Amino acid sequence: MSRAEAVRGASPLWTLGLFRSELLTTFRRWRTLALLGVLAAVPVLVGIAVRIETGDGSSAGGGGGGGPAFISQITNNGLFLVFTALAATLPFFLPMAIGVVAGDAVAGEANAGTLRYLLVAPAGRSRLLLTKYATVMAFCLVATLVVAVSALITGALLFPLGDLTTISGTRISFSEGLARALLIALVVAVSLIGVAALGLFVSTLTNSGIAAMATTVGLLITVQIVDQIPQLHALHPYLFSHYWLSFADLMREPVYWDDLTKNLGLQALYAAVFGSAAWARFTAKDITA
């Protein structure tokens, strides 16, 4: 079904048709494919770097103590590359990609002159905005899975696979480790819904897709900087990025749920606040393009 058919149809399945149309439009864009390509390349680069380093006789986890917490375990089990890649991409690459897609969701349509066309009957503003947000959340999931699958394939090719040791020191089977990797990927995807709502809100404020994308990414960088300033520690628990890396607690035995639940609750709060702000702005906005 084309976007025209999705908008014009009076079928009860109109919303589903428009959602499918939005998904196809989003994932066919060269910009989207380029973002996914960059995300897929990060685990490959990390895996090759660790392989070269260990091949030279050095330890991947020795020395400086920097980098993701899982990186020292990659040479023992390639599955740890999944956790390392998600930890490496979550602070910037993943949210930046989400910010680009979310920022362009409404503003890009206005800039292209197609927004008014999408709002003709039976399309309503609330349904269209909800469809846009659902599309961005679908991109969150796809982008996260791209990183995880790329890391899993790279880890399997470069390093051994098998039973793995959790952060708590207990041993779990490879199948359970794979299940936890999938759960971690889902948690990371959910951790980005706050950024998605923020980007969508910014997208309703302007008719320039580039301005919306730049503003969303700029806000993301600003929040990350604020989260690293010790003097502003009182604000840190309220920043959407503060608990992002809490997914590592899923690799403990038993699982630590405190920071995980705080993260999911904070993301839900950001989604509710900025989603409501986007709805209020979009439903009252004078659409001229």
PDB file of C-alpha atoms in Angstrom:
ATOM      1  CA  MET A   1       0.000   0.000   0.000  1.00  0.00           C
ATOM      2  CA  SER A   2       1.372   3.404  -0.998  1.00  0.00           C
ATOM      3  CA  ARG A   3       1.244   6.454   1.238  1.00  0.00           C
ATOM      4  CA  ALA A   4      -1.496   7.854  -0.982  1.00  0.00           C
ATOM      5  CA  GLU A   5      -3.624   4.743  -0.548  1.00  0.00           C
ATOM      6  CA  ALA A   6      -2.938   4.697   3.190  1.00  0.00           C
ATOM      7  CA  VAL A   7      -4.078   8.291   3.580  1.00  0.00           C
ATOM      8  CA  ARG A   8      -7.113   8.126   1.285  1.00  0.00           C
ATOM      9  CA  GLY A   9      -8.474   4.765   2.410  1.00  0.00           C
ATOM     10  CA  ALA A  10     -11.446   4.730   4.749  1.00  0.00           C
ATOM     11  CA  SER A  11     -10.770   1.180   5.927  1.00  0.00           C
ATOM     12  CA  PRO A  12     -10.540   0.471   9.671  1.00  0.00           C
ATOM     13  CA  LEU A  13      -7.034  -0.766   8.838  1.00  0.00           C
ATOM     14  CA  TRP A  14      -6.014   2.727   7.743  1.00  0.00           C
ATOM     15  CA  THR A  15      -3.740   3.315  10.741  1.00  0.00           C
ATOM     16  CA  LEU A  16      -1.937  -0.001  10.205  1.00  0.00           C
ATOM     17  CA  GLY A  17      -1.576   0.794   6.504  1.00  0.00           C
ATOM     18  CA  LEU A  18      -0.124   4.211   7.219  1.00  0.00           C
ATOM     19  CA  PHE A  19       2.255   2.715   9.788  1.00  0.00           C
ATOM     20  CA  ARG A  20       3.503   0.196   7.238  1.00  0.00           C
ATOM     21  CA  SER A  21       3.857   2.979   4.690  1.00  0.00           C
ATOM     22  CA  GLU A  22       5.861   5.094   7.138  1.00  0.00           C
ATOM     23  CA  LEU A  23       8.130   2.151   7.916  1.00  0.00           C
ATOM     24  CA  LEU A  24       8.833   1.546   4.229  1.00  0.00           C
ATOM     25  CA  THR A  25       9.456   5.249   3.614  1.00  0.00           C
ATOM     26  CA  THR A  26      11.828   5.530   6.575  1.00  0.00           C
ATOM     27  CA  PHE A  27      13.852   2.398   5.884  1.00  0.00           C
ATOM     28  CA  ARG A  28      14.154   3.093   2.157  1.00  0.00           C
ATOM     29  CA  ARG A  29      15.905   6.413   2.702  1.00  0.00           C
ATOM     30  CA  TRP A  30      19.609   6.417   1.971  1.00  0.00           C
ATOM     31  CA  ARG A  31      20.193   8.389   5.172  1.00  0.00           C
ATOM     32  CA  THR A  32      18.570   5.648   7.241  1.00  0.00           C
ATOM     33  CA  LEU A  33      20.530   2.917   5.500  1.00  0.00           C
ATOM     34  CA  ALA A  34      23.757   4.878   6.025  1.00  0.00           C
ATOM     35  CA  LEU A  35      23.025   5.239   9.751  1.00  0.00           C
ATOM     36  CA  LEU A  36      22.372   1.504  10.064  1.00  0.00           C
ATOM     37  CA  GLY A  37      25.558   0.805   8.125  1.00  0.00           C
ATOM     38  CA  VAL A  38      27.614   2.903  10.527  1.00  0.00           C
ATOM     39  CA  LEU A  39      26.022   1.169  13.506  1.00  0.00           C
ATOM     40  CA  ALA A  40      26.758  -2.252  12.003  1.00  0.00           C
ATOM     41  CA  ALA A  41      30.389  -1.251  11.405  1.00  0.00           C
ATOM     42  CA  VAL A  42      31.102  -0.308  15.037  1.00  0.00           C
ATOM     43  CA  PRO A  43      31.103  -3.909  16.409  1.00  0.00           C
ATOM     44  CA  VAL A  44      33.253  -5.035  13.479  1.00  0.00           C
ATOM     45  CA  LEU A  45      35.836  -2.352  14.227  1.00  0.00           C
ATOM     46  CA  VAL A  46      35.806  -3.141  17.946  1.00  0.00           C
ATOM     47  CA  GLY A  47      36.165  -6.879  17.290  1.00  0.00           C
ATOM     48  CA  ILE A  48      39.032  -6.408  14.831  1.00  0.00           C
ATOM     49  CA  ALA A  49      40.800  -4.008  17.210  1.00  0.00           C
ATOM     50  CA  VAL A  50      40.569  -6.500  20.082  1.00  0.00           C
ATOM     51  CA  ARG A  51      41.680  -9.346  17.814  1.00  0.00           C
ATOM     52  CA  ILE A  52      44.735  -7.408  16.611  1.00  0.00           C
ATOM     53  CA  GLU A  53      45.612  -6.347  20.145  1.00  0.00           C
ATOM     54  CA  THR A  54      45.420  -9.869  21.548  1.00  0.00           C
ATOM     55  CA  GLY A  55      47.184 -11.215  18.476  1.00  0.00           C
ATOM     56  CA  ASP A  56      50.129  -9.007  19.375  1.00  0.00           C
ATOM     57  CA  GLY A  57      50.291 -10.710  22.766  1.00  0.00           C
ATOM     58  CA  SER A  58      48.740  -7.890  24.789  1.00  0.00           C
ATOM     59  CA  SER A  59      45.654  -8.096  26.967  1.00  0.00           C
ATOM     60  CA  ALA A  60      42.430  -6.477  25.835  1.00  0.00           C
ATOM     61  CA  GLY A  61      41.482  -5.634  29.374  1.00  0.00           C
ATOM     62  CA  GLY A  62      44.814  -4.614  30.819  1.00  0.00           C
ATOM     63  CA  GLY A  63      46.323  -1.236  31.369  1.00  0.00           C
ATOM     64  CA  GLY A  64      44.256   1.882  31.343  1.00  0.00           C
ATOM     65  CA  GLY A  65      41.017   0.505  32.664  1.00  0.00           C
ATOM     66  CA  GLY A  66      38.981   2.480  30.125  1.00  0.00           C
ATOM     67  CA  GLY A  67      36.380   1.299  27.675  1.00  0.00           C
ATOM     68  CA  PRO A  68      33.291  -0.835  28.199  1.00  0.00           C
ATOM     69  CA  ALA A  69      33.355  -3.170  31.206  1.00  0.00           C
ATOM     70  CA  PHE A  70      32.877  -6.285  29.047  1.00  0.00           C
ATOM     71  CA  ILE A  71      35.814  -5.706  26.719  1.00  0.00           C
ATOM     72  CA  SER A  72      38.282  -7.776  28.740  1.00  0.00           C
ATOM     73  CA  GLN A  73      36.062 -10.858  28.287  1.00  0.00           C
ATOM     74  CA  ILE A  74      35.733 -10.739  24.497  1.00  0.00           C
ATOM     75  CA  THR A  75      38.752 -12.938  23.799  1.00  0.00           C
ATOM     76  CA  ASN A  76      37.323 -15.671  26.044  1.00  0.00           C
ATOM     77  CA  ASN A  77      33.826 -15.545  24.560  1.00  0.00           C
ATOM     78  CA  GLY A  78      32.714 -13.710  21.434  1.00  0.00           C
ATOM     79  CA  LEU A  79      29.248 -13.201  22.925  1.00  0.00           C
ATOM     80  CA  PHE A  80      30.722 -10.462  25.099  1.00  0.00           C
ATOM     81  CA  LEU A  81      31.260  -8.435  21.932  1.00  0.00           C
ATOM     82  CA  VAL A  82      27.477  -7.929  21.854  1.00  0.00           C
ATOM     83  CA  PHE A  83      27.512  -6.340  25.302  1.00  0.00           C
ATOM     84  CA  THR A  84      30.620  -4.310  24.513  1.00  0.00           C
ATOM     85  CA  ALA A  85      29.229  -3.014  21.218  1.00  0.00           C
ATOM     86  CA  LEU A  86      25.959  -1.923  22.837  1.00  0.00           C
ATOM     87  CA  ALA A  87      27.891  -0.180  25.626  1.00  0.00           C
ATOM     88  CA  ALA A  88      30.116   1.541  23.038  1.00  0.00           C
ATOM     89  CA  THR A  89      27.279   2.739  20.786  1.00  0.00           C
ATOM     90  CA  LEU A  90      24.684   3.676  23.424  1.00  0.00           C
ATOM     91  CA  PRO A  91      26.289   6.907  24.685  1.00  0.00           C
ATOM     92  CA  PHE A  92      26.393   8.552  21.237  1.00  0.00           C
ATOM     93  CA  PHE A  93      25.968   6.539  18.024  1.00  0.00           C
ATOM     94  CA  LEU A  94      22.585   4.949  18.777  1.00  0.00           C
ATOM     95  CA  PRO A  95      20.902   8.057  20.251  1.00  0.00           C
ATOM     96  CA  MET A  96      22.360  10.210  17.463  1.00  0.00           C
ATOM     97  CA  ALA A  97      20.779   7.932  14.856  1.00  0.00           C
ATOM     98  CA  ILE A  98      17.458   8.047  16.739  1.00  0.00           C
ATOM     99  CA  GLY A  99      17.705  11.827  16.994  1.00  0.00           C
ATOM    100  CA  VAL A 100      18.202  12.163  13.243  1.00  0.00           C
ATOM    101  CA  VAL A 101      15.195   9.992  12.397  1.00  0.00           C
ATOM    102  CA  ALA A 102      12.937  11.518  15.088  1.00  0.00           C
ATOM    103  CA  GLY A 103      13.956  15.086  14.280  1.00  0.00           C
ATOM    104  CA  ASP A 104      13.058  14.593  10.637  1.00  0.00           C
ATOM    105  CA  ALA A 105       9.733  12.844  11.315  1.00  0.00           C
ATOM    106  CA  VAL A 106       7.434  15.882  11.125  1.00  0.00           C
ATOM    107  CA  ALA A 107       9.765  18.698  10.090  1.00  0.00           C
ATOM    108  CA  GLY A 108      10.986  16.703   7.100  1.00  0.00           C
ATOM    109  CA  GLU A 109       7.421  16.288   5.835  1.00  0.00           C
ATOM    110  CA  ALA A 110       6.784  20.014   6.257  1.00  0.00           C
ATOM    111  CA  ASN A 111      10.009  20.869   4.449  1.00  0.00           C
ATOM    112  CA  ALA A 112       9.117  18.522   1.580  1.00  0.00           C
ATOM    113  CA  GLY A 113       5.603  19.957   1.325  1.00  0.00           C
ATOM    114  CA  THR A 114       3.867  16.646   2.038  1.00  0.00           C
ATOM    115  CA  LEU A 115       2.577  17.282   5.570  1.00  0.00           C
ATOM    116  CA  ARG A 116      -0.707  18.883   4.515  1.00  0.00           C
ATOM    117  CA  TYR A 117      -1.288  16.022   2.093  1.00  0.00           C
ATOM    118  CA  LEU A 118      -0.889  13.480   4.894  1.00  0.00           C
ATOM    119  CA  LEU A 119      -3.448  15.313   7.012  1.00  0.00           C
ATOM    120  CA  VAL A 120      -6.369  15.046   4.573  1.00  0.00           C
ATOM    121  CA  ALA A 121      -9.360  12.908   5.637  1.00  0.00           C
ATOM    122  CA  PRO A 122      -9.448  10.401   7.176  1.00  0.00           C
ATOM    123  CA  ALA A 123      -6.004  11.207   8.553  1.00  0.00           C
ATOM    124  CA  GLY A 124      -6.067  13.085  11.845  1.00  0.00           C
ATOM    125  CA  ARG A 125      -3.169  14.873  13.484  1.00  0.00           C
ATOM    126  CA  SER A 126      -3.158  12.678  16.592  1.00  0.00           C
ATOM    127  CA  ARG A 127      -3.111   9.460  14.562  1.00  0.00           C
ATOM    128  CA  LEU A 128      -0.403  10.763  12.263  1.00  0.00           C
ATOM    129  CA  LEU A 129       1.776  11.862  15.177  1.00  0.00           C
ATOM    130  CA  LEU A 130       1.271   8.525  16.931  1.00  0.00           C
ATOM    131  CA  THR A 131       2.204   6.716  13.717  1.00  0.00           C
ATOM    132  CA  LYS A 132       5.347   8.831  13.398  1.00  0.00           C
ATOM    133  CA  TYR A 133       6.352   8.023  16.970  1.00  0.00           C
ATOM    134  CA  ALA A 134       5.666   4.318  16.477  1.00  0.00           C
ATOM    135  CA  THR A 135       7.884   4.404  13.388  1.00  0.00           C
ATOM    136  CA  VAL A 136      10.715   6.047  15.337  1.00  0.00           C
ATOM    137  CA  MET A 137      10.382   3.434  18.100  1.00  0.00           C
ATOM    138  CA  ALA A 138      10.521   0.701  15.461  1.00  0.00           C
ATOM    139  CA  PHE A 139      13.751   2.269  14.233  1.00  0.00           C
ATOM    140  CA  CYS A 140      15.067   2.199  17.832  1.00  0.00           C
ATOM    141  CA  LEU A 141      14.510  -1.559  17.908  1.00  0.00           C
ATOM    142  CA  VAL A 142      15.956  -2.199  14.443  1.00  0.00           C
ATOM    143  CA  ALA A 143      19.032  -0.033  15.090  1.00  0.00           C
ATOM    144  CA  THR A 144      19.744  -1.818  18.371  1.00  0.00           C
ATOM    145  CA  LEU A 145      19.295  -5.257  16.810  1.00  0.00           C
ATOM    146  CA  VAL A 146      21.604  -4.284  13.945  1.00  0.00           C
ATOM    147  CA  VAL A 147      24.356  -3.554  16.463  1.00  0.00           C
ATOM    148  CA  ALA A 148      23.673  -6.761  18.409  1.00  0.00           C
ATOM    149  CA  VAL A 149      23.510  -9.045  15.349  1.00  0.00           C
ATOM    150  CA  SER A 150      26.618  -7.493  13.792  1.00  0.00           C
ATOM    151  CA  ALA A 151      28.464  -7.973  17.084  1.00  0.00           C
ATOM    152  CA  LEU A 152      27.290 -11.572  17.421  1.00  0.00           C
ATOM    153  CA  ILE A 153      28.403 -12.480  13.897  1.00  0.00           C
ATOM    154  CA  THR A 154      31.745 -10.713  14.334  1.00  0.00           C
ATOM    155  CA  GLY A 155      32.291 -12.308  17.739  1.00  0.00           C
ATOM    156  CA  ALA A 156      31.520 -15.770  16.351  1.00  0.00           C
ATOM    157  CA  LEU A 157      33.984 -15.288  13.492  1.00  0.00           C
ATOM    158  CA  LEU A 158      36.865 -13.865  15.520  1.00  0.00           C
ATOM    159  CA  PHE A 159      36.523 -15.463  18.961  1.00  0.00           C
ATOM    160  CA  PRO A 160      35.336 -18.701  20.579  1.00  0.00           C
ATOM    161  CA  LEU A 161      31.759 -19.127  21.790  1.00  0.00           C
ATOM    162  CA  GLY A 162      30.478 -21.147  24.718  1.00  0.00           C
ATOM    163  CA  ASP A 163      29.423 -20.910  28.341  1.00  0.00           C
ATOM    164  CA  LEU A 164      30.147 -17.535  29.843  1.00  0.00           C
ATOM    165  CA  THR A 165      30.883 -16.029  33.228  1.00  0.00           C
ATOM    166  CA  THR A 166      28.580 -13.308  34.563  1.00  0.00           C
ATOM    167  CA  ILE A 167      29.777 -10.167  36.301  1.00  0.00           C
ATOM    168  CA  SER A 168      28.981 -11.914  39.586  1.00  0.00           C
ATOM    169  CA  GLY A 169      31.352 -14.750  38.707  1.00  0.00           C
ATOM    170  CA  THR A 170      28.740 -17.462  38.120  1.00  0.00           C
ATOM    171  CA  ARG A 171      28.688 -19.611  34.965  1.00  0.00           C
ATOM    172  CA  ILE A 172      25.703 -19.700  32.627  1.00  0.00           C
ATOM    173  CA  SER A 173      25.148 -21.667  29.435  1.00  0.00           C
ATOM    174  CA  PHE A 174      25.617 -20.168  25.985  1.00  0.00           C
ATOM    175  CA  SER A 175      21.883 -20.394  25.298  1.00  0.00           C
ATOM    176  CA  GLU A 176      21.084 -18.457  28.474  1.00  0.00           C
ATOM    177  CA  GLY A 177      23.786 -15.948  27.606  1.00  0.00           C
ATOM    178  CA  LEU A 178      22.230 -15.525  24.155  1.00  0.00           C
ATOM    179  CA  ALA A 179      18.820 -14.971  25.757  1.00  0.00           C
ATOM    180  CA  ARG A 180      20.293 -12.339  28.042  1.00  0.00           C
ATOM    181  CA  ALA A 181      21.941 -10.672  25.049  1.00  0.00           C
ATOM    182  CA  LEU A 182      18.547 -10.415  23.370  1.00  0.00           C
ATOM    183  CA  LEU A 183      16.992  -9.054  26.570  1.00  0.00           C
ATOM    184  CA  ILE A 184      19.781  -6.494  26.870  1.00  0.00           C
ATOM    185  CA  ALA A 185      19.212  -5.389  23.268  1.00  0.00           C
ATOM    186  CA  LEU A 186      15.501  -4.902  24.016  1.00  0.00           C
ATOM    187  CA  VAL A 187      16.307  -2.904  27.160  1.00  0.00           C
ATOM    188  CA  VAL A 188      18.702  -0.697  25.178  1.00  0.00           C
ATOM    189  CA  ALA A 189      15.993  -0.104  22.558  1.00  0.00           C
ATOM    190  CA  VAL A 190      13.489   0.886  25.256  1.00  0.00           C
ATOM    191  CA  SER A 191      16.134   3.152  26.794  1.00  0.00           C
ATOM    192  CA  LEU A 192      15.969   5.292  23.646  1.00  0.00           C
ATOM    193  CA  ILE A 193      12.251   6.096  23.714  1.00  0.00           C
ATOM    194  CA  GLY A 194      12.929   9.248  25.726  1.00  0.00           C
ATOM    195  CA  VAL A 195      15.262  10.556  23.010  1.00  0.00           C
ATOM    196  CA  ALA A 196      12.689   9.553  20.391  1.00  0.00           C
ATOM    197  CA  ALA A 197       9.960  11.603  22.124  1.00  0.00           C
ATOM    198  CA  LEU A 198      12.297  14.575  22.555  1.00  0.00           C
ATOM    199  CA  GLY A 199      13.257  14.470  18.880  1.00  0.00           C
ATOM    200  CA  LEU A 200       9.626  14.232  17.823  1.00  0.00           C
ATOM    201  CA  PHE A 201       8.739  17.266  19.949  1.00  0.00           C
ATOM    202  CA  VAL A 202      11.586  19.286  18.423  1.00  0.00           C
ATOM    203  CA  SER A 203      10.403  18.179  14.985  1.00  0.00           C
ATOM    204  CA  THR A 204       7.004  19.797  15.604  1.00  0.00           C
ATOM    205  CA  LEU A 205       8.626  23.159  16.389  1.00  0.00           C
ATOM    206  CA  THR A 206      10.130  23.830  12.982  1.00  0.00           C
ATOM    207  CA  ASN A 207       9.588  23.220   9.276  1.00  0.00           C
ATOM    208  CA  SER A 208      13.265  22.495   8.698  1.00  0.00           C
ATOM    209  CA  GLY A 209      14.279  18.859   8.994  1.00  0.00           C
ATOM    210  CA  ILE A 210      17.965  19.753   9.219  1.00  0.00           C
ATOM    211  CA  ALA A 211      17.333  22.241  12.029  1.00  0.00           C
ATOM    212  CA  ALA A 212      15.264  19.680  13.953  1.00  0.00           C
ATOM    213  CA  MET A 213      17.914  16.972  13.563  1.00  0.00           C
ATOM    214  CA  ALA A 214      20.739  19.337  14.570  1.00  0.00           C
ATOM    215  CA  THR A 215      18.814  20.602  17.595  1.00  0.00           C
ATOM    216  CA  THR A 216      17.988  17.087  18.793  1.00  0.00           C
ATOM    217  CA  VAL A 217      21.586  15.912  18.454  1.00  0.00           C
ATOM    218  CA  GLY A 218      22.782  19.127  20.121  1.00  0.00           C
ATOM    219  CA  LEU A 219      20.479  18.548  23.092  1.00  0.00           C
ATOM    220  CA  LEU A 220      21.717  14.968  23.313  1.00  0.00           C
ATOM    221  CA  ILE A 221      25.337  16.100  23.471  1.00  0.00           C
ATOM    222  CA  THR A 222      24.483  18.774  26.045  1.00  0.00           C
ATOM    223  CA  VAL A 223      22.749  16.254  28.314  1.00  0.00           C
ATOM    224  CA  GLN A 224      25.724  13.908  28.034  1.00  0.00           C
ATOM    225  CA  ILE A 225      28.099  16.717  29.034  1.00  0.00           C
ATOM    226  CA  VAL A 226      25.936  17.748  31.984  1.00  0.00           C
ATOM    227  CA  ASP A 227      25.846  14.105  33.125  1.00  0.00           C
ATOM    228  CA  GLN A 228      29.662  14.147  33.391  1.00  0.00           C
ATOM    229  CA  ILE A 229      29.963  17.319  35.514  1.00  0.00           C
ATOM    230  CA  PRO A 230      30.353  16.336  39.197  1.00  0.00           C
ATOM    231  CA  GLN A 231      29.119  19.717  40.440  1.00  0.00           C
ATOM    232  CA  LEU A 232      25.736  19.026  38.833  1.00  0.00           C
ATOM    233  CA  HIS A 233      25.298  15.604  40.447  1.00  0.00           C
ATOM    234  CA  ALA A 234      21.895  16.593  41.828  1.00  0.00           C
ATOM    235  CA  LEU A 235      20.558  16.753  38.268  1.00  0.00           C
ATOM    236  CA  HIS A 236      22.084  13.492  37.064  1.00  0.00           C
ATOM    237  CA  PRO A 237      19.294  11.104  38.193  1.00  0.00           C
ATOM    238  CA  TYR A 238      16.807  13.130  36.130  1.00  0.00           C
ATOM    239  CA  LEU A 239      18.765  13.056  32.863  1.00  0.00           C
ATOM    240  CA  PHE A 240      17.497  10.521  30.333  1.00  0.00           C
ATOM    241  CA  SER A 241      21.023   9.219  29.713  1.00  0.00           C
ATOM    242  CA  HIS A 242      22.036   8.706  33.337  1.00  0.00           C
ATOM    243  CA  TYR A 243      20.930   5.071  33.692  1.00  0.00           C
ATOM    244  CA  TRP A 244      21.547   3.958  30.116  1.00  0.00           C
ATOM    245  CA  LEU A 245      24.400   1.607  31.004  1.00  0.00           C
ATOM    246  CA  SER A 246      22.376  -0.069  33.745  1.00  0.00           C
ATOM    247  CA  PHE A 247      21.697  -2.873  31.235  1.00  0.00           C
ATOM    248  CA  ALA A 248      24.977  -4.385  32.487  1.00  0.00           C
ATOM    249  CA  ASP A 249      23.086  -5.432  35.630  1.00  0.00           C
ATOM    250  CA  LEU A 250      21.309  -8.044  33.506  1.00  0.00           C
ATOM    251  CA  MET A 251      24.645  -9.868  33.422  1.00  0.00           C
ATOM    252  CA  ARG A 252      24.667 -10.264  37.195  1.00  0.00           C
ATOM    253  CA  GLU A 253      23.423 -13.301  39.120  1.00  0.00           C
ATOM    254  CA  PRO A 254      20.985 -12.480  40.569  1.00  0.00           C
ATOM    255  CA  VAL A 255      19.996  -9.554  38.378  1.00  0.00           C
ATOM    256  CA  TYR A 256      20.143  -6.102  39.987  1.00  0.00           C
ATOM    257  CA  TRP A 257      16.854  -4.402  39.155  1.00  0.00           C
ATOM    258  CA  ASP A 258      17.165  -1.045  40.965  1.00  0.00           C
ATOM    259  CA  ASP A 259      18.890   1.001  38.262  1.00  0.00           C
ATOM    260  CA  LEU A 260      17.099  -0.902  35.497  1.00  0.00           C
ATOM    261  CA  THR A 261      13.682   0.027  36.849  1.00  0.00           C
ATOM    262  CA  LYS A 262      14.820   3.620  37.395  1.00  0.00           C
ATOM    263  CA  ASN A 263      15.974   3.771  33.779  1.00  0.00           C
ATOM    264  CA  LEU A 264      12.745   2.349  32.363  1.00  0.00           C
ATOM    265  CA  GLY A 265      10.646   4.611  34.582  1.00  0.00           C
ATOM    266  CA  LEU A 266      12.651   7.666  33.547  1.00  0.00           C
ATOM    267  CA  GLN A 267      12.280   6.807  29.867  1.00  0.00           C
ATOM    268  CA  ALA A 268       8.522   6.396  30.315  1.00  0.00           C
ATOM    269  CA  LEU A 269       8.379   9.796  32.009  1.00  0.00           C
ATOM    270  CA  TYR A 270      10.316  11.506  29.202  1.00  0.00           C
ATOM    271  CA  ALA A 271       8.158   9.775  26.610  1.00  0.00           C
ATOM    272  CA  ALA A 272       4.976  10.944  28.375  1.00  0.00           C
ATOM    273  CA  VAL A 273       6.135  14.534  28.879  1.00  0.00           C
ATOM    274  CA  PHE A 274       7.659  15.190  25.460  1.00  0.00           C
ATOM    275  CA  GLY A 275       5.080  13.029  23.693  1.00  0.00           C
ATOM    276  CA  SER A 276       2.329  15.148  25.245  1.00  0.00           C
ATOM    277  CA  ALA A 277       4.209  18.338  24.363  1.00  0.00           C
ATOM    278  CA  ALA A 278       4.586  17.149  20.763  1.00  0.00           C
ATOM    279  CA  TRP A 279       0.857  16.353  20.593  1.00  0.00           C
ATOM    280  CA  ALA A 280      -0.103  19.735  22.053  1.00  0.00           C
ATOM    281  CA  ARG A 281       2.143  21.553  19.623  1.00  0.00           C
ATOM    282  CA  PHE A 282       1.241  19.525  16.546  1.00  0.00           C
ATOM    283  CA  THR A 283      -2.531  19.571  17.050  1.00  0.00           C
ATOM    284  CA  ALA A 284      -2.488  23.383  17.434  1.00  0.00           C
ATOM    285  CA  LYS A 285       0.112  24.058  14.744  1.00  0.00           C
ATOM    286  CA  ASP A 286      -0.793  26.038  11.626  1.00  0.00           C
ATOM    287  CA  ILE A 287       0.154  23.661   8.818  1.00  0.00           C
ATOM    288  CA  THR A 288       1.230  25.654   5.769  1.00  0.00           C
ATOM    289  CA  ALA A 289       3.301  23.060   3.955  1.00  0.00           C
TER     290      ALA A 289
END
